[in-house]
PDB file of C-alpha atoms in Angstrom:
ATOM      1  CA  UNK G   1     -75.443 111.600 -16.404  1.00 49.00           C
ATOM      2  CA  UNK G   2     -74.230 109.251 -13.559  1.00 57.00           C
ATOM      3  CA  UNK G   3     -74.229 105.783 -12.656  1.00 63.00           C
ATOM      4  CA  UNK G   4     -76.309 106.349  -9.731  1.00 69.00           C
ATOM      5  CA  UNK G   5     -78.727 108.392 -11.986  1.00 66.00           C
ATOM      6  CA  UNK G   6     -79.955 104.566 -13.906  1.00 67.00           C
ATOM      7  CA  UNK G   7     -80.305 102.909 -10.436  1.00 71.00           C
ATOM      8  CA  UNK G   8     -82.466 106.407  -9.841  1.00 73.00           C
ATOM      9  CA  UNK G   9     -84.665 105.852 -12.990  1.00 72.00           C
ATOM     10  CA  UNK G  10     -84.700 101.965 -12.571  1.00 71.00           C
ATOM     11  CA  UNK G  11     -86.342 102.978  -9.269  1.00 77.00           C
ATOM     12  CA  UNK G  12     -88.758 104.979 -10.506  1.00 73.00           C
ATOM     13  CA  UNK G  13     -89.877 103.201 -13.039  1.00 76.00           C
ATOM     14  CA  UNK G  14     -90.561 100.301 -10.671  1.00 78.00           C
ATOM     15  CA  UNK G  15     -92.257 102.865  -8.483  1.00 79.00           C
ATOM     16  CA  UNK G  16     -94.754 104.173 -11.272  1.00 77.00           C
ATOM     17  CA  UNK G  17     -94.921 100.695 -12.475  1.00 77.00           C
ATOM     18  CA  UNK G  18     -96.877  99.937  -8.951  1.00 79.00           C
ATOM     19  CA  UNK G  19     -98.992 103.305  -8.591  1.00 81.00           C
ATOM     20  CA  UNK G  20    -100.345 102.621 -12.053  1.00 80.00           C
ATOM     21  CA  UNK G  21    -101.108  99.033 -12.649  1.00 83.00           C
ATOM     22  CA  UNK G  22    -103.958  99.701 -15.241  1.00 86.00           C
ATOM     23  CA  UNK G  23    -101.311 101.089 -17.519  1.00 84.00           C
ATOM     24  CA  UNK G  24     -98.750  97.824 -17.160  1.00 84.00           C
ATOM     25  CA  UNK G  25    -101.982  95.554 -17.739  1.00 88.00           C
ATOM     26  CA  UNK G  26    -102.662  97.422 -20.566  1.00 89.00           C
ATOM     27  CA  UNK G  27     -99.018  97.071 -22.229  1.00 88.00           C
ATOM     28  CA  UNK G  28     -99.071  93.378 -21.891  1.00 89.00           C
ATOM     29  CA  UNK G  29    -101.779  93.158 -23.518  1.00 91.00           C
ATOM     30  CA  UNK G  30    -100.287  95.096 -26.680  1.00 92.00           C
ATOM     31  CA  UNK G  31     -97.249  92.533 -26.354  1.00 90.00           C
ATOM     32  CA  UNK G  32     -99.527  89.734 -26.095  1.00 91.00           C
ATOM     33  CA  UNK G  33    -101.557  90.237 -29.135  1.00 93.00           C
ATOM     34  CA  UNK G  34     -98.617  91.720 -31.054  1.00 93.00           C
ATOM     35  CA  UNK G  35     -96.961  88.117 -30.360  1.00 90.00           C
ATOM     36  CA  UNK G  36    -100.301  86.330 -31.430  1.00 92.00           C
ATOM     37  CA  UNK G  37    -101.494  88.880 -34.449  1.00 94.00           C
ATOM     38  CA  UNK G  38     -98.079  88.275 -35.754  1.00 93.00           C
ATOM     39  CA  UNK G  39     -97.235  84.807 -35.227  1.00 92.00           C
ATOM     40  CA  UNK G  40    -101.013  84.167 -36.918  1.00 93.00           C
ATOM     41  CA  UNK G  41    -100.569  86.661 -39.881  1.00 93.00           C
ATOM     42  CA  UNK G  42     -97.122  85.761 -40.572  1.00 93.00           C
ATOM     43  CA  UNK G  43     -97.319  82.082 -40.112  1.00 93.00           C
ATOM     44  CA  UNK G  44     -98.350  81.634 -44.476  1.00 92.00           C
ATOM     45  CA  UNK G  45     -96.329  84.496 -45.917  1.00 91.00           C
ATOM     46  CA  UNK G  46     -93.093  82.379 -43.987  1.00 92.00           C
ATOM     47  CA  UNK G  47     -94.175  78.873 -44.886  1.00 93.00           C
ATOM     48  CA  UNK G  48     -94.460  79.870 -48.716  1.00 94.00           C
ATOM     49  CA  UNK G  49     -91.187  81.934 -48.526  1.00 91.00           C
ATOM     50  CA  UNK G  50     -89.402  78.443 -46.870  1.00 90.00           C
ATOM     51  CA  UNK G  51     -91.061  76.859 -49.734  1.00 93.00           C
ATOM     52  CA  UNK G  52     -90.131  79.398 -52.525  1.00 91.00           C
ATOM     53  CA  UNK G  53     -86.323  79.070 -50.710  1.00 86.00           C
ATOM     54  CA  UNK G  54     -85.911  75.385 -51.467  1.00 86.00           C
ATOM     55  CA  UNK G  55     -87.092  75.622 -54.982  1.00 89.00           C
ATOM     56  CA  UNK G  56     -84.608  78.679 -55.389  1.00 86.00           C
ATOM     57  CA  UNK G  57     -82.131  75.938 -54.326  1.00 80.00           C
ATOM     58  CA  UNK G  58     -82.864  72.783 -56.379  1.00 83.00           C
ATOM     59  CA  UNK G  59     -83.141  74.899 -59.360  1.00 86.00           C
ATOM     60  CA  UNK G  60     -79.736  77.246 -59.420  1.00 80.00           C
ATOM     61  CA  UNK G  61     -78.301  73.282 -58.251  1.00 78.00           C
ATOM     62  CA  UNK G  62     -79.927  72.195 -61.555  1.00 81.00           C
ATOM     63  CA  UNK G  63     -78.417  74.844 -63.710  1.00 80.00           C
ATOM     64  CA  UNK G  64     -74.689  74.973 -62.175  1.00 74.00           C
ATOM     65  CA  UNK G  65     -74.556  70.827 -62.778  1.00 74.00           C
ATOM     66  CA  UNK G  66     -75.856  71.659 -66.396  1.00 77.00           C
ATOM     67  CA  UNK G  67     -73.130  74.286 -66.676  1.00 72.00           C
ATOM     68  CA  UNK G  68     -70.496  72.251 -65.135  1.00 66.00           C
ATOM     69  CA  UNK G  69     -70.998  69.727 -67.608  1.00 64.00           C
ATOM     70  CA  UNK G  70     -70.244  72.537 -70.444  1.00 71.00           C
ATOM     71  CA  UNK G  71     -67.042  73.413 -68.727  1.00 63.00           C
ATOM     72  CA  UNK G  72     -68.727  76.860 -67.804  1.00 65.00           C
ATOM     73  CA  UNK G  73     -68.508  78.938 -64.854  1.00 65.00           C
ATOM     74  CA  UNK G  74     -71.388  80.913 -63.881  1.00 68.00           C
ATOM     75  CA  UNK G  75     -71.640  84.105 -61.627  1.00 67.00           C
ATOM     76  CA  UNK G  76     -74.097  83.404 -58.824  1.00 70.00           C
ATOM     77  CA  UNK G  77     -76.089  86.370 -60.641  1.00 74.00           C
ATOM     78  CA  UNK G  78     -76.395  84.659 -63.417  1.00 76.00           C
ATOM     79  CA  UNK G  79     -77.485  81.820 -61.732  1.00 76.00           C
ATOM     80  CA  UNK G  80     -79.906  83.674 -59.617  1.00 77.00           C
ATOM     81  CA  UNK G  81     -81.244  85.449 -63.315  1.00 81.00           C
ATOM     82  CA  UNK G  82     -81.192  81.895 -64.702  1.00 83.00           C
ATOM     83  CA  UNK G  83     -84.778  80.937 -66.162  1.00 85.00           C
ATOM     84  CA  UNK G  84     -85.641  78.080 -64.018  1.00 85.00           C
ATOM     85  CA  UNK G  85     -84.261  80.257 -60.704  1.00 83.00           C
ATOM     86  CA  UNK G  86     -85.836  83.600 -62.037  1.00 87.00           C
ATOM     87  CA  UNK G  87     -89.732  82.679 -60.421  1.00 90.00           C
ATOM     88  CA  UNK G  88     -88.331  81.300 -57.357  1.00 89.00           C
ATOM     89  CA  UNK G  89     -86.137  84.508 -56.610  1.00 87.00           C
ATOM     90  CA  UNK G  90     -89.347  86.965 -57.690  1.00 91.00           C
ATOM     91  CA  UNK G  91     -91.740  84.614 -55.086  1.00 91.00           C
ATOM     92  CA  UNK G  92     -88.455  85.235 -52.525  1.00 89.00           C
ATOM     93  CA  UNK G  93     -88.465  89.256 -52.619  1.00 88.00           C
ATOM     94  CA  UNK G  94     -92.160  89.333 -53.130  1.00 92.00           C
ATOM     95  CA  UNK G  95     -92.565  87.235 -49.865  1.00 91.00           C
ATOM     96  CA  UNK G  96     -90.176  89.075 -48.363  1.00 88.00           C
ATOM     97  CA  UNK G  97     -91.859  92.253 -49.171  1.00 90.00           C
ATOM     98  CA  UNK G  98     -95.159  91.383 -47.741  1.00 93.00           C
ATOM     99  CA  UNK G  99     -93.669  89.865 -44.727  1.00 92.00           C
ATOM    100  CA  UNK G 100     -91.804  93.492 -44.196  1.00 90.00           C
ATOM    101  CA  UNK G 101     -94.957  94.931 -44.159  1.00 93.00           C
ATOM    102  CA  UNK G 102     -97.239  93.122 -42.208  1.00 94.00           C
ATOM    103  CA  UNK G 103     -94.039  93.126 -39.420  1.00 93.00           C
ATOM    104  CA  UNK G 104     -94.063  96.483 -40.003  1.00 94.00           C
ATOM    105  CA  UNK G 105     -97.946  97.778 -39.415  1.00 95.00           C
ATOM    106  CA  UNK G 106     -97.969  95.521 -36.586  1.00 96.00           C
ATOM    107  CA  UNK G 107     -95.088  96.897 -34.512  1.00 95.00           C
ATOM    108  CA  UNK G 108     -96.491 100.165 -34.962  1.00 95.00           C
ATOM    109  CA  UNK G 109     -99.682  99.478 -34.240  1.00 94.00           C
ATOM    110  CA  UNK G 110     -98.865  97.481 -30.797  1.00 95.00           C
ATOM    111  CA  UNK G 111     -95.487  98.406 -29.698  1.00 93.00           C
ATOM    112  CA  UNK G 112     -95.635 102.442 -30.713  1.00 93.00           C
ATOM    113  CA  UNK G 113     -99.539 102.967 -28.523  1.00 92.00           C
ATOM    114  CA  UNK G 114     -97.050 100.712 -26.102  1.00 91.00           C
ATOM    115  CA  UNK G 115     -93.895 103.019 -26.118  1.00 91.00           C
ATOM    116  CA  UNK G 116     -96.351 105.917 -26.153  1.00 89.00           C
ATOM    117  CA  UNK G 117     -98.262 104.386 -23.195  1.00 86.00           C
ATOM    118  CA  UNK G 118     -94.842 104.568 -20.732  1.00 85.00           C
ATOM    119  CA  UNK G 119     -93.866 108.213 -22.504  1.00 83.00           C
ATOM    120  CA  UNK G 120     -97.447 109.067 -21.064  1.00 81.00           C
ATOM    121  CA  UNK G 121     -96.502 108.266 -17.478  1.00 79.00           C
ATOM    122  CA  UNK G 122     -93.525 110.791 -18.192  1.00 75.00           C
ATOM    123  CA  UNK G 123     -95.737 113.748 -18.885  1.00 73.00           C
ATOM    124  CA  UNK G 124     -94.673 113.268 -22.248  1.00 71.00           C
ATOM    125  CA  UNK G 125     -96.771 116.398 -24.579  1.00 74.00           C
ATOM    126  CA  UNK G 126     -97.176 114.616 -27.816  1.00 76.00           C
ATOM    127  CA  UNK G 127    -100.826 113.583 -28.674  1.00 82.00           C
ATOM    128  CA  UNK G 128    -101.153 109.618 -29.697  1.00 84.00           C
ATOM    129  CA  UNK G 129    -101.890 110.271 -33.208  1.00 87.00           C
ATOM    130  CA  UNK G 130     -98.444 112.566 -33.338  1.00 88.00           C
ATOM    131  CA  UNK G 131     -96.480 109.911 -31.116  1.00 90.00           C
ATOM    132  CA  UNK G 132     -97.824 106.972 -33.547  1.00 92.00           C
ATOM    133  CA  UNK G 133     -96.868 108.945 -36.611  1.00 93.00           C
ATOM    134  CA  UNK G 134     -93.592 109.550 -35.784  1.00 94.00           C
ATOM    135  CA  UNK G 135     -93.074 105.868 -34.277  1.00 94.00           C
ATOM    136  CA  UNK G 136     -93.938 104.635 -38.079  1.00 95.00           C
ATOM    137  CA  UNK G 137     -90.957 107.047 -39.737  1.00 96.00           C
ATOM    138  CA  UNK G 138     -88.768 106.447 -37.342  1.00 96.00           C
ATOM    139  CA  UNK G 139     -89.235 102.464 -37.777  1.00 96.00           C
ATOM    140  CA  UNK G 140     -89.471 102.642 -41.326  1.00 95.00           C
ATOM    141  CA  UNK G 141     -85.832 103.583 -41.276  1.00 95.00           C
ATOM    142  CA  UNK G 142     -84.880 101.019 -38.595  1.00 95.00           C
ATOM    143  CA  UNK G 143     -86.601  98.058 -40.697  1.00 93.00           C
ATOM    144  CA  UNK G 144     -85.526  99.274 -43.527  1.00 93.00           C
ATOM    145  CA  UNK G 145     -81.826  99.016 -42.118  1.00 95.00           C
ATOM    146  CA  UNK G 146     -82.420  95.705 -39.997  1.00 91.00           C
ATOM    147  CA  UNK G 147     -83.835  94.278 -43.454  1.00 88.00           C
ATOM    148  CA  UNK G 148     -80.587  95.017 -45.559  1.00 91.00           C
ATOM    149  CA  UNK G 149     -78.789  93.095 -42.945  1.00 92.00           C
ATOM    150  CA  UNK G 150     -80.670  90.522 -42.955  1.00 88.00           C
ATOM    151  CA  UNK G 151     -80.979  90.110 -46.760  1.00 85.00           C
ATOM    152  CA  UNK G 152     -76.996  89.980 -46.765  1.00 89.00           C
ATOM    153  CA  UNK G 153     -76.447  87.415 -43.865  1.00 88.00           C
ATOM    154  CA  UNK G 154     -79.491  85.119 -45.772  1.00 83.00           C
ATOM    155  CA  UNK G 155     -78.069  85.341 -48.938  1.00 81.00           C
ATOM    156  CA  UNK G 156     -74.348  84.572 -47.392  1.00 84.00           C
ATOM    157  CA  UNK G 157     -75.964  81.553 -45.905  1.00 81.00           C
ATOM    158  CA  UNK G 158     -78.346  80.645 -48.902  1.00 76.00           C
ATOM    159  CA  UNK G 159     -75.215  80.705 -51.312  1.00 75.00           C
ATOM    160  CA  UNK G 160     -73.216  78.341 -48.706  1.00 78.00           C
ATOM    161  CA  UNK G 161     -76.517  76.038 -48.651  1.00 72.00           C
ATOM    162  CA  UNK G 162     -76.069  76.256 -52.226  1.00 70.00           C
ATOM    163  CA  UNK G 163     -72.678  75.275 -52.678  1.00 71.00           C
ATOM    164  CA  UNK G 164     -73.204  72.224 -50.132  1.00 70.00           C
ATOM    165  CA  UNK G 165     -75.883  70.906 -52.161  1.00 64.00           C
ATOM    166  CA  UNK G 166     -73.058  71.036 -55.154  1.00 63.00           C
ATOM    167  CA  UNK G 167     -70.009  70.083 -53.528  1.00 65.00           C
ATOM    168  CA  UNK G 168     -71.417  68.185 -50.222  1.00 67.00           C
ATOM    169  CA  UNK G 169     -68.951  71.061 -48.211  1.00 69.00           C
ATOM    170  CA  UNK G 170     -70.269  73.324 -46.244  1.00 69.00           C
ATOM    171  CA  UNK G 171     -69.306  77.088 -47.050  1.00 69.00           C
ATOM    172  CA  UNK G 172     -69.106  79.861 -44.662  1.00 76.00           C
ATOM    173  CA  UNK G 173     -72.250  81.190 -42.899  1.00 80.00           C
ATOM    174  CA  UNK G 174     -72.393  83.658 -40.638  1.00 82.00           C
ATOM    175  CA  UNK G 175     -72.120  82.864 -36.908  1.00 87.00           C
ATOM    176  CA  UNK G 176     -74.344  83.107 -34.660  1.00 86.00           C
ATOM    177  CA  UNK G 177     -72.446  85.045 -32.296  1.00 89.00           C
ATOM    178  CA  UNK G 178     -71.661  87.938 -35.236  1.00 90.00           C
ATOM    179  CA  UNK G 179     -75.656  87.890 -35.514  1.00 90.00           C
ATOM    180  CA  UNK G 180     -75.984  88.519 -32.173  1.00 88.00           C
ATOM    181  CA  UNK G 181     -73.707  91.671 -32.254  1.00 90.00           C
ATOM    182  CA  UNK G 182     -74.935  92.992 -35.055  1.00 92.00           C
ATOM    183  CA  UNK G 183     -78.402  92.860 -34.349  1.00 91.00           C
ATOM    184  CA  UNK G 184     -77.628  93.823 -30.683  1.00 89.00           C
ATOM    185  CA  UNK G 185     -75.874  97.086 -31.614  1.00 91.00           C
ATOM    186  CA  UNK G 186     -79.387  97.876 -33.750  1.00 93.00           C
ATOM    187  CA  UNK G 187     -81.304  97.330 -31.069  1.00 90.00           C
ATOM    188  CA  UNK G 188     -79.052  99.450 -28.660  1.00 90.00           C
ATOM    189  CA  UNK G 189     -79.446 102.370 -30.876  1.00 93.00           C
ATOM    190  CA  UNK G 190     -82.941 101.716 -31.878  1.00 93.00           C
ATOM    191  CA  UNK G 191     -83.981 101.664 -27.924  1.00 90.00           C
ATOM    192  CA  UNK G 192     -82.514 104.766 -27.763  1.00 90.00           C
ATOM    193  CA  UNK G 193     -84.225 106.443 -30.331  1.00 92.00           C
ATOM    194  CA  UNK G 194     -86.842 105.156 -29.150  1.00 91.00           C
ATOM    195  CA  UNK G 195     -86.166 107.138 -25.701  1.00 86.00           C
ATOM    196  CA  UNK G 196     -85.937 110.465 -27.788  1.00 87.00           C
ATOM    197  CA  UNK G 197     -88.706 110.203 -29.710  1.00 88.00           C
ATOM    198  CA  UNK G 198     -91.562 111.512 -27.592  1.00 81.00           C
ATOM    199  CA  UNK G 199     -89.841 114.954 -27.316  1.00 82.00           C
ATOM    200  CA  UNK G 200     -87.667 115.251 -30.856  1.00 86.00           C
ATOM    201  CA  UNK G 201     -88.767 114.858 -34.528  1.00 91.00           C
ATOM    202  CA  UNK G 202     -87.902 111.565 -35.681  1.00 93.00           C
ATOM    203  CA  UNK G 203     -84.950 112.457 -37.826  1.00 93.00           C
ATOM    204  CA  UNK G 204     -83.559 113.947 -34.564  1.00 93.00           C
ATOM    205  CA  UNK G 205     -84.354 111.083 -32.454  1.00 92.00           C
ATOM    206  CA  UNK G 206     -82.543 108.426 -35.002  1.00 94.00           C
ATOM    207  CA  UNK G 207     -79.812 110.455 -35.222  1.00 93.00           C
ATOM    208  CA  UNK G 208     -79.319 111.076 -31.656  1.00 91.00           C
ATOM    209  CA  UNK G 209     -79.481 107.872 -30.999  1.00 91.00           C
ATOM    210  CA  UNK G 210     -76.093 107.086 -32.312  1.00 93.00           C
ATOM    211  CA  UNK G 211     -74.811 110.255 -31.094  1.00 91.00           C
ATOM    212  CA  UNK G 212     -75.396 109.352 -27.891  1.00 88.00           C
ATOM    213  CA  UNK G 213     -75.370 105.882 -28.006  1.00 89.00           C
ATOM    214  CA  UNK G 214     -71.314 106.195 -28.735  1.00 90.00           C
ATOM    215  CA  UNK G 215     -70.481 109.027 -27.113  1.00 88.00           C
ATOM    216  CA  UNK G 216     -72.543 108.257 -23.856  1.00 84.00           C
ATOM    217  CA  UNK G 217     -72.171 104.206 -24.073  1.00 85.00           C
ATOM    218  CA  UNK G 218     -70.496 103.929 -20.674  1.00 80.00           C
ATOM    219  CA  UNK G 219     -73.655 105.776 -18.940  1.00 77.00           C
ATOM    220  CA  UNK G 220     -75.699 103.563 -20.414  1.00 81.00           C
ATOM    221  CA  UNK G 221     -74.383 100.354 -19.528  1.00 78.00           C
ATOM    222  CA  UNK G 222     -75.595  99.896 -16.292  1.00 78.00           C
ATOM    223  CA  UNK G 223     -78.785  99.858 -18.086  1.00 78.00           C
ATOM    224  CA  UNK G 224     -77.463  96.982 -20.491  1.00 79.00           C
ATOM    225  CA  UNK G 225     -76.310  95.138 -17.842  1.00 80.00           C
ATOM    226  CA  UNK G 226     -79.155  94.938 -15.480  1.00 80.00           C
ATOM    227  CA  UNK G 227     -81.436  94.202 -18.916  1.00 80.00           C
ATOM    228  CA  UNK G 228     -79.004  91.334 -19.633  1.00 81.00           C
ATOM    229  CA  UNK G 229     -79.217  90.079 -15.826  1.00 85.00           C
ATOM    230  CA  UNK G 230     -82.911  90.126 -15.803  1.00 84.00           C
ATOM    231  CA  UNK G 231     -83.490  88.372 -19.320  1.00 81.00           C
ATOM    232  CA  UNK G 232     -80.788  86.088 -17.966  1.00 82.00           C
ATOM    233  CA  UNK G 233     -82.765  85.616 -14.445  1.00 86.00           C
ATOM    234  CA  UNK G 234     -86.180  85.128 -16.945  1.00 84.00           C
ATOM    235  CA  UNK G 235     -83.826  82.456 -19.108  1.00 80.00           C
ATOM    236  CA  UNK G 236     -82.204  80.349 -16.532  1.00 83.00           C
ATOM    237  CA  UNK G 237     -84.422  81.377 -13.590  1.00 86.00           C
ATOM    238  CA  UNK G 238     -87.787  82.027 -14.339  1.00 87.00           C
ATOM    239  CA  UNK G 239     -88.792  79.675 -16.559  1.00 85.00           C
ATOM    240  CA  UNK G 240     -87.361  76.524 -15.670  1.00 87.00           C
ATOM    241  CA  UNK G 241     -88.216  76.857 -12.004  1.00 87.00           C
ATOM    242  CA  UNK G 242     -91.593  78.805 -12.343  1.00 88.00           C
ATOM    243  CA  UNK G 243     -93.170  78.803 -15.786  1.00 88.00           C
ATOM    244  CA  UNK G 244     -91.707  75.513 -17.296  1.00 87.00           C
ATOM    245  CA  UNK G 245     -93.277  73.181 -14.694  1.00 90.00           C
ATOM    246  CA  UNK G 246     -96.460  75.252 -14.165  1.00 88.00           C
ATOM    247  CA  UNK G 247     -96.660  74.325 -18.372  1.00 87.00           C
ATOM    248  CA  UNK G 248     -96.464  70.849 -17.494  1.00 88.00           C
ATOM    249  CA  UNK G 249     -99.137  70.763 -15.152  1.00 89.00           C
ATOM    250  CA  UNK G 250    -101.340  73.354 -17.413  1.00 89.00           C
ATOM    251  CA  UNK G 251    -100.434  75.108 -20.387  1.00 87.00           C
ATOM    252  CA  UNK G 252    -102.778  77.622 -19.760  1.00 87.00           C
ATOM    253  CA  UNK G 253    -101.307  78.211 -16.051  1.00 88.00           C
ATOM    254  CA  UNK G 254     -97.836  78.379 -17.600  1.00 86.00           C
ATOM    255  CA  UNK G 255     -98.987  80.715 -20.082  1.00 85.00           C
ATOM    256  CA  UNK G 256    -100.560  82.951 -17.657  1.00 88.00           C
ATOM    257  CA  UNK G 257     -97.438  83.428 -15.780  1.00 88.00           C
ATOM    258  CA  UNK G 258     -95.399  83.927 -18.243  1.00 86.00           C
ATOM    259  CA  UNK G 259     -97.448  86.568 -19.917  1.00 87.00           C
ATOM    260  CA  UNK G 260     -97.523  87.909 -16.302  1.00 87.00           C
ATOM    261  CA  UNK G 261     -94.256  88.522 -15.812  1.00 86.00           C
ATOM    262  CA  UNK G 262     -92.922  89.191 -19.035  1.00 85.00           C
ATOM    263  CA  UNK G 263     -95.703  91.562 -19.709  1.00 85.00           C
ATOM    264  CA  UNK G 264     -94.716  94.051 -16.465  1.00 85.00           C
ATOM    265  CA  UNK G 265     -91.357  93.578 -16.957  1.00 85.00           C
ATOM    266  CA  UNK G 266     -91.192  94.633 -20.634  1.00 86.00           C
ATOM    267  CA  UNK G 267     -93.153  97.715 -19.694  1.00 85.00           C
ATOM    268  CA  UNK G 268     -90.970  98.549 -16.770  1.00 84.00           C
ATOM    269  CA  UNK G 269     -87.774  98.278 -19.348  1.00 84.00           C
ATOM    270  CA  UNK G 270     -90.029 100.822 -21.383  1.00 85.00           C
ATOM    271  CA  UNK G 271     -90.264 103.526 -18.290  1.00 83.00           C
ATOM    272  CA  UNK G 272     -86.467 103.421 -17.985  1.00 82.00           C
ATOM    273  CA  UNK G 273     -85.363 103.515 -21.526  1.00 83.00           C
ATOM    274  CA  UNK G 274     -87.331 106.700 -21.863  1.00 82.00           C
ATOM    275  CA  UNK G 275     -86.668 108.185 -18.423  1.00 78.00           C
ATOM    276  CA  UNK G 276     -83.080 107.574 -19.069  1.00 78.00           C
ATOM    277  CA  UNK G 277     -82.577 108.634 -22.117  1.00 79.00           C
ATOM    278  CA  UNK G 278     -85.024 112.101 -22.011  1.00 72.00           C
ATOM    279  CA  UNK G 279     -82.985 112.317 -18.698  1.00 61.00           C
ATOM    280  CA  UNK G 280     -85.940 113.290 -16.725  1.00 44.00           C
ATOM    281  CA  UNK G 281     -85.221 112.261 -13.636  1.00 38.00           C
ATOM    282  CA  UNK G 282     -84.708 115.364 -10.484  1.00 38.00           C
ATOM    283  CA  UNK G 283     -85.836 117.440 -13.781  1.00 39.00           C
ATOM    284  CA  UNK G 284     -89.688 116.130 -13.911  1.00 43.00           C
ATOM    285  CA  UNK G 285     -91.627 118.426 -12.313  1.00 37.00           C
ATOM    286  CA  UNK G 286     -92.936 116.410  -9.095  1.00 37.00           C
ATOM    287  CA  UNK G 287     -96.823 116.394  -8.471  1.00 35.00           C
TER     288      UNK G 287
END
């Protein structure tokens, strides 16, 4: 697969993006009440967890001082398995839980009927119910993964907001630059399963994904680049010459356009993900 054979796709998808508006309406949409639904559903299960977090805090602070002034040295599992900790830590991984899950039912619903949506402009032969199915296996394992990492990286920086509280210096947290690797390489694979899915089993499609996403990474970064130079363009562009001043004459005009363009555009990225990856392009049968 060539260089020129991304600018191909990215051409496409812009062209089927403007013979089938309906279809681009209707993905913005899903984004727009996947944004909402989860920003409204979310919004308690996050506050209490913030809540349970301090707590978690001021009580492990309470029993270190209480062990420092015995001369002892507890493990931070001991600490954690402390009684006054103990409730805290069980309200921590039970809000955690049901945070994972509403995040997950709601990506599935929206963004899988979305993903399925663009695969349908590619003739894709999966039925919805099949498509949706598969979506929800293959991001149970990608949440499942994405949620390990970010259980590590919390507790790295919850034990270093720990020790501050202690010894008033700050311990190492992880940067924000090796989050944005980390969870950048997920995404890169994940976006590529995601391109396999409509014609593999899931299984096939995750591991594919870093099959390919390795062995094939220079073909696809033209693709990364011109998504980096368009969020970039939406970042430094787009909003503060378009969207942030149409906000400050009405936030419902600024909302508009923003939903507007990001809507289109997300659905556009969607096209060429999948049209790249299933490498359908001078392969699809032509009308």
């Amino acid at each position: 697969m060539s260089t020129r054979l991304v600018f191909e796709e990215f051409s496409h998808a812009c062209r089927l993006l403007l013979q089938t508006p309906l279809f681009a309406i209707f993905s913005t949409i899903l984004d727009t009440l996947f944004l909402v639904c989860y920003g409204f559903f979310t919004q308690p299960a996050r506050d209490t967890l913030l809540v349970y977090a301090q707590n978690f805090v001021t009580a492990v602070s309470g029993v270190l001082q209480e062990a420092g002034a015995r001369y002892e040295t507890p493990s931070m599992m001991e600490l954690a398995m402390s009684p006054a900790a103990r409730p805290y830590l069980n309200g921590i991984l039970w809000w955690m839980l049901v945070l994972f899950i509403i995040a997950f039912v709601l990506y599935v619903l929206f963004q899988g009927t979305a993903w399925r949506a663009a695969a349908e402009l590619l003739r894709s032969r999966t039925s919805w119910q099949a498509y949706l199915a598969k979506f929800a296996l293959l991001n149970a394992a990608w949440f499942i993964i994405f949620g390990i990492v970010k259980v590590i990286m919390d507790t790295i920086d919850l034990r270093s907001a720990l020790m501050q509280s202690i010894t008033q210096t700050p311990g190492w947290v992880v940067p924000v630059q090796l989050r944005f690797a980390i969870f950048g390489a997920l995404a890169y694979f994940a976006l590529i399963s995601y391109g396999e899915l409509h014609h593999r089993p899931w299984k096939e499609a995750f591991k594919e994904a870093f099959r390919r996403g390795i062995k094939q990474f220079t073909t696809f970064l033209p693709f990364i680049l011109i998504a980096v130079i368009i969020f970039l363009a939406l970042q430094y562009v787009i909003f503060p010459l378009i969207i942030a001043p149409a906000s400050a004459m009405n936030p419902a005009l600024g909302l508009t356009l923003g939903i507007a363009i990001l809507g289109p555009t997300a659905f556009w990225l969607r096209l060429t993900i999948t049209a790249l990856v299933s490498r359908t392009y001078g392969v699809r049968q032509q009308p």
